Amino acid sequence: MSEFKTVRGMRDLLPEEARIMRYIENKARRTAELYGFKEIITPVVESYELLSAKAGEEVRSRMFVFKDLGNRNVALRPEFTASVARLVATTFRTEPKPFRLFSVGSNYRYDEPQKGRYREFWQSNYELMGSNRPEADAEILLLTDSLMKAVGLKGYKFKVGHVGVLRGILAQENVEDKVQNAVMQLMDKKQYEDAFRMVEEAGMSQKGVKVLRKLVELKGDKVFDVVEEMKSCVEDYEKAVKATENLSEILKLISESGNKINMTVDAGFARGLEYYTGIIFEVYVPDLDIALGGGGRYDRLIELFGGEPTPAVGVAHGIDRIMLSLQSQKTKPDLDEEKTVMVIPIQEELKTEALKIAQTLRSAVMMVELEVMGRKMVKALEDADRRGISYAVIVGEREFKEGKAVIRDLKKREQSTVEIGKIQESIKK
Ligand code: HAM
């Protein structure tokens, strides 16, 4: 049989990576608790119709789609938002609002594999549903900032835009939804000239095209100045003006919250997912030119799925990419360095005793490995040392007869003989 490999775009996460991934996941979980989000677990497999409804062409064309054995058209989830919206449109339909829902898990997109882009990746996802107020948007941005801080990332920056500005202009220019979606996809990929051509062909006025051209040039860190410029640029487009006011209000809330968040406003910023209606944002670090997280407001998805009209805003963070940037910033997560113990029976007949000691230590919440290879003591110690174990408990006949065992501190290379009942106490010391 040929040698098996992982499928292209799929990865094994080895213990060191898995540990960092779980560390980030735990921080994400803690952040959810701090902001009042409750966890829900939704299926990896959902109906294709649900997942594709508002995913946008870019994500839709990269879904893992298949027929299950019951001939249903299904897909692996490329994100969480559609599943959460489904739940709120159905099971939670009559529950009191708002909902603060958190999910963490794997997602699947048939992206071209490269650094930070995988076909299976992990997200921590937060949806705040039921409020159309700017404080809800501010909460989602602040939550994202809290998580980035909590994992120890440095120099990250938010890129912020507002879909309502762009769509406001397009709608007033009578550009139909389907074309609007295609234009947003092009803008997301920064193919601005193609986007301008498309709106011209759709009958947009020269004035409208000029406004769009101006908008894509408008960006900067002086966020309130940029938003003011945006507002005057779109002054003849009522909905777009309202959108800039909404953006300004959200940014004001954030800046007055006492948190210093590094932000840049980019008026021509668009995102690939089609459901957005309001503020959109992504988070970047200087050394990686792919987003570590992204989100925004989407006020119409839940009613599209047959639920009550429910305004909503949310975000998803790419756990794999956060891990990558921690590595490239050489930030070592403050993983709890717990003491680990290896229990080694010297004689075959003492293996039951060794097992008993291991169990006693485990019930005192110590991380214990039992020597299971039948190795001689020297070999077993070498192996424990190589793998960074802190202590070896050596169970030998001579000491055992006196109710004792040897504890060896593998870091300091010291050892002492202690009573079996006191092993745990002396290691904890
Ligand atoms: P998204 O921007 O498509 O948004 O994905 C969010 C994050 O997932 C990205 O910023 C990135 O860190 C990570 N990600 C996406 N694709 C990949 C990939 N192929 N490999 C590694 N990481 C990846 C959403 O998914 C929306 N559901 C966010 C949202 C929630 N909007 C409202 N609520």
XYZ file of C-alpha atoms and ligand atoms in Angstrom:
462
model
C 0.000 0.000 0.000
C 1.288 3.484 -0.760
C 2.321 5.757 2.084
C -0.651 7.706 3.412
C -0.473 11.483 3.649
C -2.922 14.087 4.858
C -5.270 15.284 2.122
C -4.054 18.462 0.412
C -4.902 21.521 2.530
C -5.455 19.422 5.678
C -2.985 19.364 8.564
C -2.124 17.338 11.617
C -1.663 19.551 14.649
C 1.147 18.030 16.664
C 1.148 18.272 20.482
C 2.993 21.616 20.678
C 0.665 23.241 18.118
C -2.432 21.598 19.523
C -1.485 22.995 22.906
C -1.182 26.548 21.593
C -4.445 26.185 19.659
C -6.205 25.073 22.835
C -4.563 27.897 24.757
C -6.047 30.412 22.286
C -9.362 28.570 22.380
C -9.406 28.846 26.175
C -8.739 32.578 25.977
C -11.595 32.854 23.450
C -13.852 30.945 25.828
C -12.865 33.191 28.714
C -13.536 36.277 26.577
C -16.994 34.883 25.782
C -17.689 34.540 29.511
C -16.428 38.045 30.268
C -18.819 39.504 27.678
C -21.779 37.321 28.616
C -21.777 35.010 25.580
C -23.125 31.473 26.018
C -21.668 28.620 24.044
C -23.671 26.680 21.486
C -22.460 23.683 19.517
C -23.873 23.382 16.022
C -23.216 20.651 13.419
C -20.257 20.674 11.038
C -22.573 19.379 8.296
C -25.479 21.643 7.314
C -27.741 21.908 4.300
C -26.031 23.436 1.286
C -28.990 25.726 0.812
C -28.561 27.255 4.266
C -24.807 27.701 4.043
C -24.818 29.064 0.524
C -27.733 31.500 0.884
C -25.714 34.601 1.735
C -22.161 33.313 1.852
C -21.093 35.293 -1.207
C -19.649 33.858 -4.388
C -16.085 33.621 -3.071
C -17.000 31.422 -0.094
C -19.828 29.612 -1.921
C -17.545 28.445 -4.718
C -15.098 27.030 -2.165
C -17.466 24.964 -0.088
C -17.014 21.225 0.477
C -20.342 20.128 -0.973
C -21.603 16.573 -1.289
C -24.679 14.392 -1.226
C -25.125 12.314 1.917
C -26.341 8.718 1.636
C -29.924 9.971 1.925
C -29.349 12.045 -1.210
C -29.450 15.334 0.710
C -27.431 18.231 -0.601
C -25.130 19.073 2.268
C -21.845 20.891 2.914
C -19.195 21.291 5.593
C -19.695 24.656 7.287
C -17.401 27.393 5.929
C -18.332 29.618 8.907
C -20.675 29.676 11.921
C -22.930 32.635 11.206
C -25.457 30.793 9.005
C -25.873 28.032 11.612
C -26.394 30.504 14.456
C -28.894 32.479 12.360
C -30.754 29.227 11.589
C -31.014 28.478 15.295
C -32.279 31.953 16.136
C -34.796 31.813 13.271
C -36.184 28.496 14.540
C -35.526 27.122 18.043
C -34.922 30.534 19.648
C -37.686 32.246 17.707
C -39.751 33.187 20.718
C -36.945 33.593 23.243
C -36.292 37.036 24.703
C -33.599 39.109 22.995
C -30.744 39.827 22.862
C -28.839 36.604 22.228
C -25.138 36.454 22.851
C -23.918 33.224 21.313
C -20.399 31.850 21.178
C -19.043 28.942 19.140
C -15.621 27.510 18.568
C -14.610 24.785 16.159
C -13.416 23.851 12.722
C -14.578 25.334 9.436
C -13.922 24.213 5.873
C -13.130 26.162 2.715
C -11.453 24.882 -0.409
C -8.959 27.766 -0.394
C -5.602 27.503 -2.155
C -3.287 26.253 0.624
C -0.600 28.750 1.655
C 0.718 30.333 4.818
C -2.275 31.035 7.059
C -4.761 29.709 4.525
C -5.959 26.179 5.124
C -8.869 24.056 4.022
C -9.647 23.170 7.610
C -9.234 25.981 10.097
C -10.552 26.986 13.503
C -12.635 29.983 14.448
C -13.907 31.476 17.676
C -17.200 33.069 16.737
C -19.444 35.513 18.574
C -22.900 36.683 17.504
C -24.867 39.380 19.293
C -28.435 39.244 17.984
C -31.473 41.375 18.633
C -30.006 44.873 18.890
C -29.610 47.439 16.142
C -27.876 49.906 18.426
C -24.306 51.107 18.009
C -23.362 49.898 21.485
C -23.846 46.326 20.243
C -21.363 46.980 17.398
C -18.963 48.605 19.876
C -19.174 45.524 22.125
C -18.128 43.225 19.276
C -15.092 45.361 18.428
C -14.128 45.707 22.094
C -14.501 41.963 22.598
C -12.155 41.361 19.676
C -9.656 43.788 21.145
C -9.881 41.992 24.514
C -9.142 38.626 22.916
C -6.160 39.900 20.919
C -4.787 41.434 24.105
C -5.478 38.328 26.183
C -3.481 36.047 23.869
C -0.568 38.502 23.965
C -0.596 39.833 20.387
C 1.240 43.067 19.736
C 0.812 45.775 17.110
C -2.545 44.591 15.792
C -4.787 47.027 14.019
C -8.468 47.177 13.076
C -9.493 48.019 9.539
C -13.018 49.398 9.576
C -15.573 50.214 6.889
C -19.334 50.346 6.435
C -21.290 48.338 3.868
C -24.230 50.729 4.257
C -22.201 53.506 2.639
C -21.379 51.560 -0.521
C -24.726 49.783 -0.782
C -26.538 53.040 0.001
C -25.060 54.656 -3.083
C -25.613 51.619 -5.293
C -29.249 51.264 -4.164
C -30.050 54.943 -4.770
C -28.493 54.538 -8.222
C -30.904 51.625 -8.789
C -28.177 49.030 -9.099
C -29.971 45.749 -8.470
C -28.990 43.489 -5.550
C -27.351 40.835 -7.685
C -25.045 43.368 -9.305
C -24.406 45.016 -5.929
C -23.228 41.656 -4.586
C -20.892 41.140 -7.527
C -19.522 44.687 -7.129
C -18.852 44.080 -3.430
C -16.999 40.847 -4.294
C -14.757 42.758 -6.709
C -14.130 45.495 -4.169
C -13.294 42.889 -1.541
C -10.580 41.648 -3.893
C -9.510 45.256 -4.555
C -10.389 44.896 -8.236
C -11.734 48.439 -8.235
C -11.507 49.149 -11.971
C -13.582 46.049 -12.719
C -16.073 47.157 -10.073
C -16.391 50.644 -11.623
C -16.875 49.120 -15.065
C -19.597 46.865 -13.732
C -21.578 49.699 -12.125
C -21.254 51.789 -15.281
C -22.646 48.905 -17.306
C -25.462 48.612 -14.759
C -26.444 52.176 -15.610
C -24.920 54.074 -12.698
C -24.594 57.835 -13.235
C -21.178 59.399 -13.859
C -21.604 61.303 -10.631
C -22.150 58.019 -8.755
C -19.055 56.431 -10.273
C -17.050 59.515 -9.328
C -18.218 59.255 -5.714
C -17.232 55.585 -5.625
C -13.797 56.405 -7.079
C -13.292 59.029 -4.418
C -14.401 56.701 -1.643
C -11.891 53.970 -2.460
C -9.105 56.516 -2.039
C -10.394 57.610 1.351
C -8.653 55.947 4.254
C -6.592 56.795 7.290
C -5.907 56.526 11.016
C -7.547 59.812 11.941
C -10.799 57.973 11.961
C -13.185 60.834 12.704
C -11.660 63.006 9.986
C -11.979 60.196 7.455
C -15.608 59.575 8.398
C -16.377 63.304 8.039
C -14.800 63.266 4.578
C -16.827 60.202 3.692
C -19.963 61.978 4.792
C -19.364 65.021 2.648
C -18.351 62.821 -0.271
C -21.704 60.964 -0.212
C -23.873 63.959 0.727
C -26.387 63.382 -2.073
C -27.017 59.794 -1.061
C -29.331 59.762 1.917
C -28.798 56.177 3.103
C -25.055 56.475 2.681
C -25.032 59.636 4.817
C -26.961 57.786 7.544
C -24.422 54.972 7.352
C -21.500 57.366 7.917
C -23.336 58.775 10.954
C -23.797 55.258 12.296
C -20.101 54.535 11.775
C -19.153 57.732 13.526
C -21.369 56.905 16.488
C -19.843 53.431 16.904
C -16.310 54.805 16.699
C -17.185 57.496 19.227
C -18.489 54.908 21.684
C -15.295 52.917 21.337
C -12.987 55.870 21.742
C -14.956 57.145 24.740
C -14.945 53.708 26.375
C -11.428 54.366 27.576
C -9.896 51.654 25.387
C -7.187 52.731 23.026
C -7.777 50.702 19.901
C -5.507 51.092 16.927
C -7.838 51.657 13.975
C -7.876 52.751 10.402
C -11.022 53.608 8.483
C -11.099 52.476 4.863
C -14.111 53.827 2.962
C -13.722 51.402 0.050
C -13.403 48.333 2.272
C -15.754 45.451 1.421
C -15.980 41.860 2.686
C -16.706 38.696 0.723
C -19.713 37.550 2.750
C -22.961 38.913 1.368
C -25.059 39.307 4.481
C -23.437 42.454 5.857
C -25.526 45.591 6.098
C -23.588 47.863 8.465
C -20.134 48.272 9.975
C -17.533 45.742 8.823
C -14.054 45.211 10.177
C -10.970 43.016 10.094
C -7.929 42.735 12.345
C -4.367 42.676 11.037
C -0.838 42.443 12.423
C 2.047 44.108 10.545
C 4.009 40.898 9.887
C 1.125 38.974 8.283
C -0.949 40.415 5.474
C -3.976 38.211 6.083
C -6.794 38.985 8.521
C -6.721 37.436 11.990
C -10.432 38.047 12.378
C -13.353 39.701 10.697
C -16.950 40.583 11.278
C -19.690 43.110 11.018
C -23.376 43.894 11.210
C -25.962 41.886 9.297
C -29.532 42.942 9.996
C -31.496 40.834 7.533
C -30.112 37.303 7.614
C -32.413 35.919 10.300
C -35.593 37.046 8.571
C -34.218 35.659 5.315
C -34.111 32.294 7.127
C -37.777 32.709 8.083
C -37.237 34.141 11.564
C -38.422 37.334 13.196
C -36.641 40.425 11.872
C -33.555 40.422 14.107
C -30.703 42.874 13.713
C -27.347 41.289 14.504
C -23.624 41.874 14.659
C -20.802 39.392 15.069
C -17.207 38.414 14.545
C -15.059 35.352 13.944
C -11.380 35.062 14.829
C -9.021 32.734 12.989
C -7.374 30.667 15.719
C -4.778 29.198 13.314
C -3.766 32.663 12.164
C -3.553 33.990 15.718
C -1.208 31.080 16.447
C 0.873 31.961 13.364
C 1.250 35.575 14.421
C 2.148 34.643 17.978
C 4.866 32.453 16.511
C 6.136 35.142 14.162
C 6.130 37.682 17.006
C 8.032 35.087 19.023
C 5.472 35.414 21.795
C 5.496 32.360 23.998
C 2.014 31.871 25.434
C 2.075 31.695 29.232
C 1.078 28.047 29.214
C 0.868 26.622 32.702
C 4.031 24.646 33.154
C 2.645 21.865 35.300
C 4.940 19.378 36.951
C 4.910 16.053 35.197
C 5.828 12.746 36.729
C 6.974 9.432 35.302
C 6.506 6.350 37.480
C 9.012 3.571 36.758
C 8.875 0.097 38.305
C 12.345 -1.443 38.426
C 11.204 -5.019 38.844
C 8.468 -6.664 36.831
C 6.701 -7.711 40.079
C 6.361 -4.087 41.161
C 4.303 -2.940 38.222
C 1.046 -3.150 40.183
C 2.575 -1.000 42.909
C 3.782 1.486 40.289
C 0.285 1.641 38.829
C -1.175 2.252 42.292
C 1.267 5.087 42.961
C 0.450 6.616 39.567
C -3.274 6.518 40.362
C -2.767 8.111 43.787
C -0.752 10.957 42.264
C -3.348 11.461 39.533
C -6.109 11.736 42.078
C -4.034 14.586 43.555
C -4.215 16.193 40.073
C -0.673 15.491 38.967
C 0.137 14.680 35.374
C 1.563 11.197 35.492
C 2.942 8.876 32.866
C 3.491 5.240 33.698
C 6.448 3.448 32.152
C 4.637 0.999 29.890
C 7.468 -0.192 27.656
C 9.078 -2.530 30.186
C 12.310 -0.548 29.851
C 15.237 -0.778 32.230
C 15.541 2.156 34.623
C 18.406 3.932 32.822
C 16.594 3.823 29.494
C 13.313 4.900 31.080
C 15.037 7.860 32.769
C 16.722 8.884 29.519
C 13.356 8.858 27.812
C 11.679 10.882 30.591
C 14.502 13.402 30.426
C 14.279 13.735 26.650
C 10.585 14.516 26.869
C 10.995 17.174 29.556
C 9.321 15.280 32.421
C 9.991 16.979 35.777
C 10.157 14.026 38.193
C 10.659 10.300 38.095
C 9.285 8.087 40.828
C 11.349 4.920 40.858
C 9.766 1.917 42.517
C 12.465 -0.604 43.460
C 12.380 -3.701 45.600
C 14.785 -2.521 48.291
C 12.951 0.751 49.035
C 9.554 -0.812 48.549
C 10.198 -3.304 51.356
C 10.535 -0.281 53.650
C 7.375 1.307 52.229
C 9.411 3.852 50.262
C 10.310 4.901 46.711
C 12.916 7.127 45.087
C 11.967 10.525 43.715
C 14.340 11.931 41.155
C 14.201 15.592 40.203
C 15.133 15.341 36.526
C 15.858 19.045 36.146
C 18.138 19.411 39.164
C 19.423 15.842 38.850
C 18.918 15.198 42.575
C 17.179 12.323 44.235
C 15.838 11.296 47.610
C 14.052 8.353 49.159
C 10.632 9.070 50.635
C 7.745 7.149 52.127
C 5.227 6.131 49.464
C 2.441 8.038 51.230
C 4.481 11.234 51.059
C 5.508 11.225 47.398
C 2.853 13.687 46.367
C 3.680 16.044 49.203
C 7.378 16.129 48.449
C 6.850 16.660 44.698
C 4.395 19.487 45.323
C 6.999 21.146 47.514
P -14.401 35.582 7.571
O -13.711 36.884 7.396
O -14.736 34.827 6.361
O -15.698 35.892 8.423
O -13.531 34.663 8.494
C -13.122 35.088 9.781
C -11.683 34.689 10.033
O -11.504 33.283 9.837
C -10.672 35.310 9.083
O -10.356 36.627 9.467
C -9.502 34.377 9.233
O -8.746 34.697 10.383
C -10.166 33.036 9.423
N -10.134 32.289 8.163
C -10.964 32.394 7.102
N -10.607 31.547 6.115
C -9.498 30.899 6.541
C -8.630 29.896 5.977
N -8.853 29.364 4.766
N -7.571 29.482 6.719
C -7.348 29.987 7.952
N -8.120 30.918 8.530
C -9.187 31.379 7.847
C -16.599 34.946 8.815
O -16.393 33.760 8.781
C -17.871 35.521 9.408
N -18.754 34.399 9.723
C -17.573 36.386 10.604
C -18.810 36.953 11.208
C -19.455 36.485 12.293
N -19.505 37.984 10.744
C -20.554 38.179 11.521
N -20.556 37.265 12.458
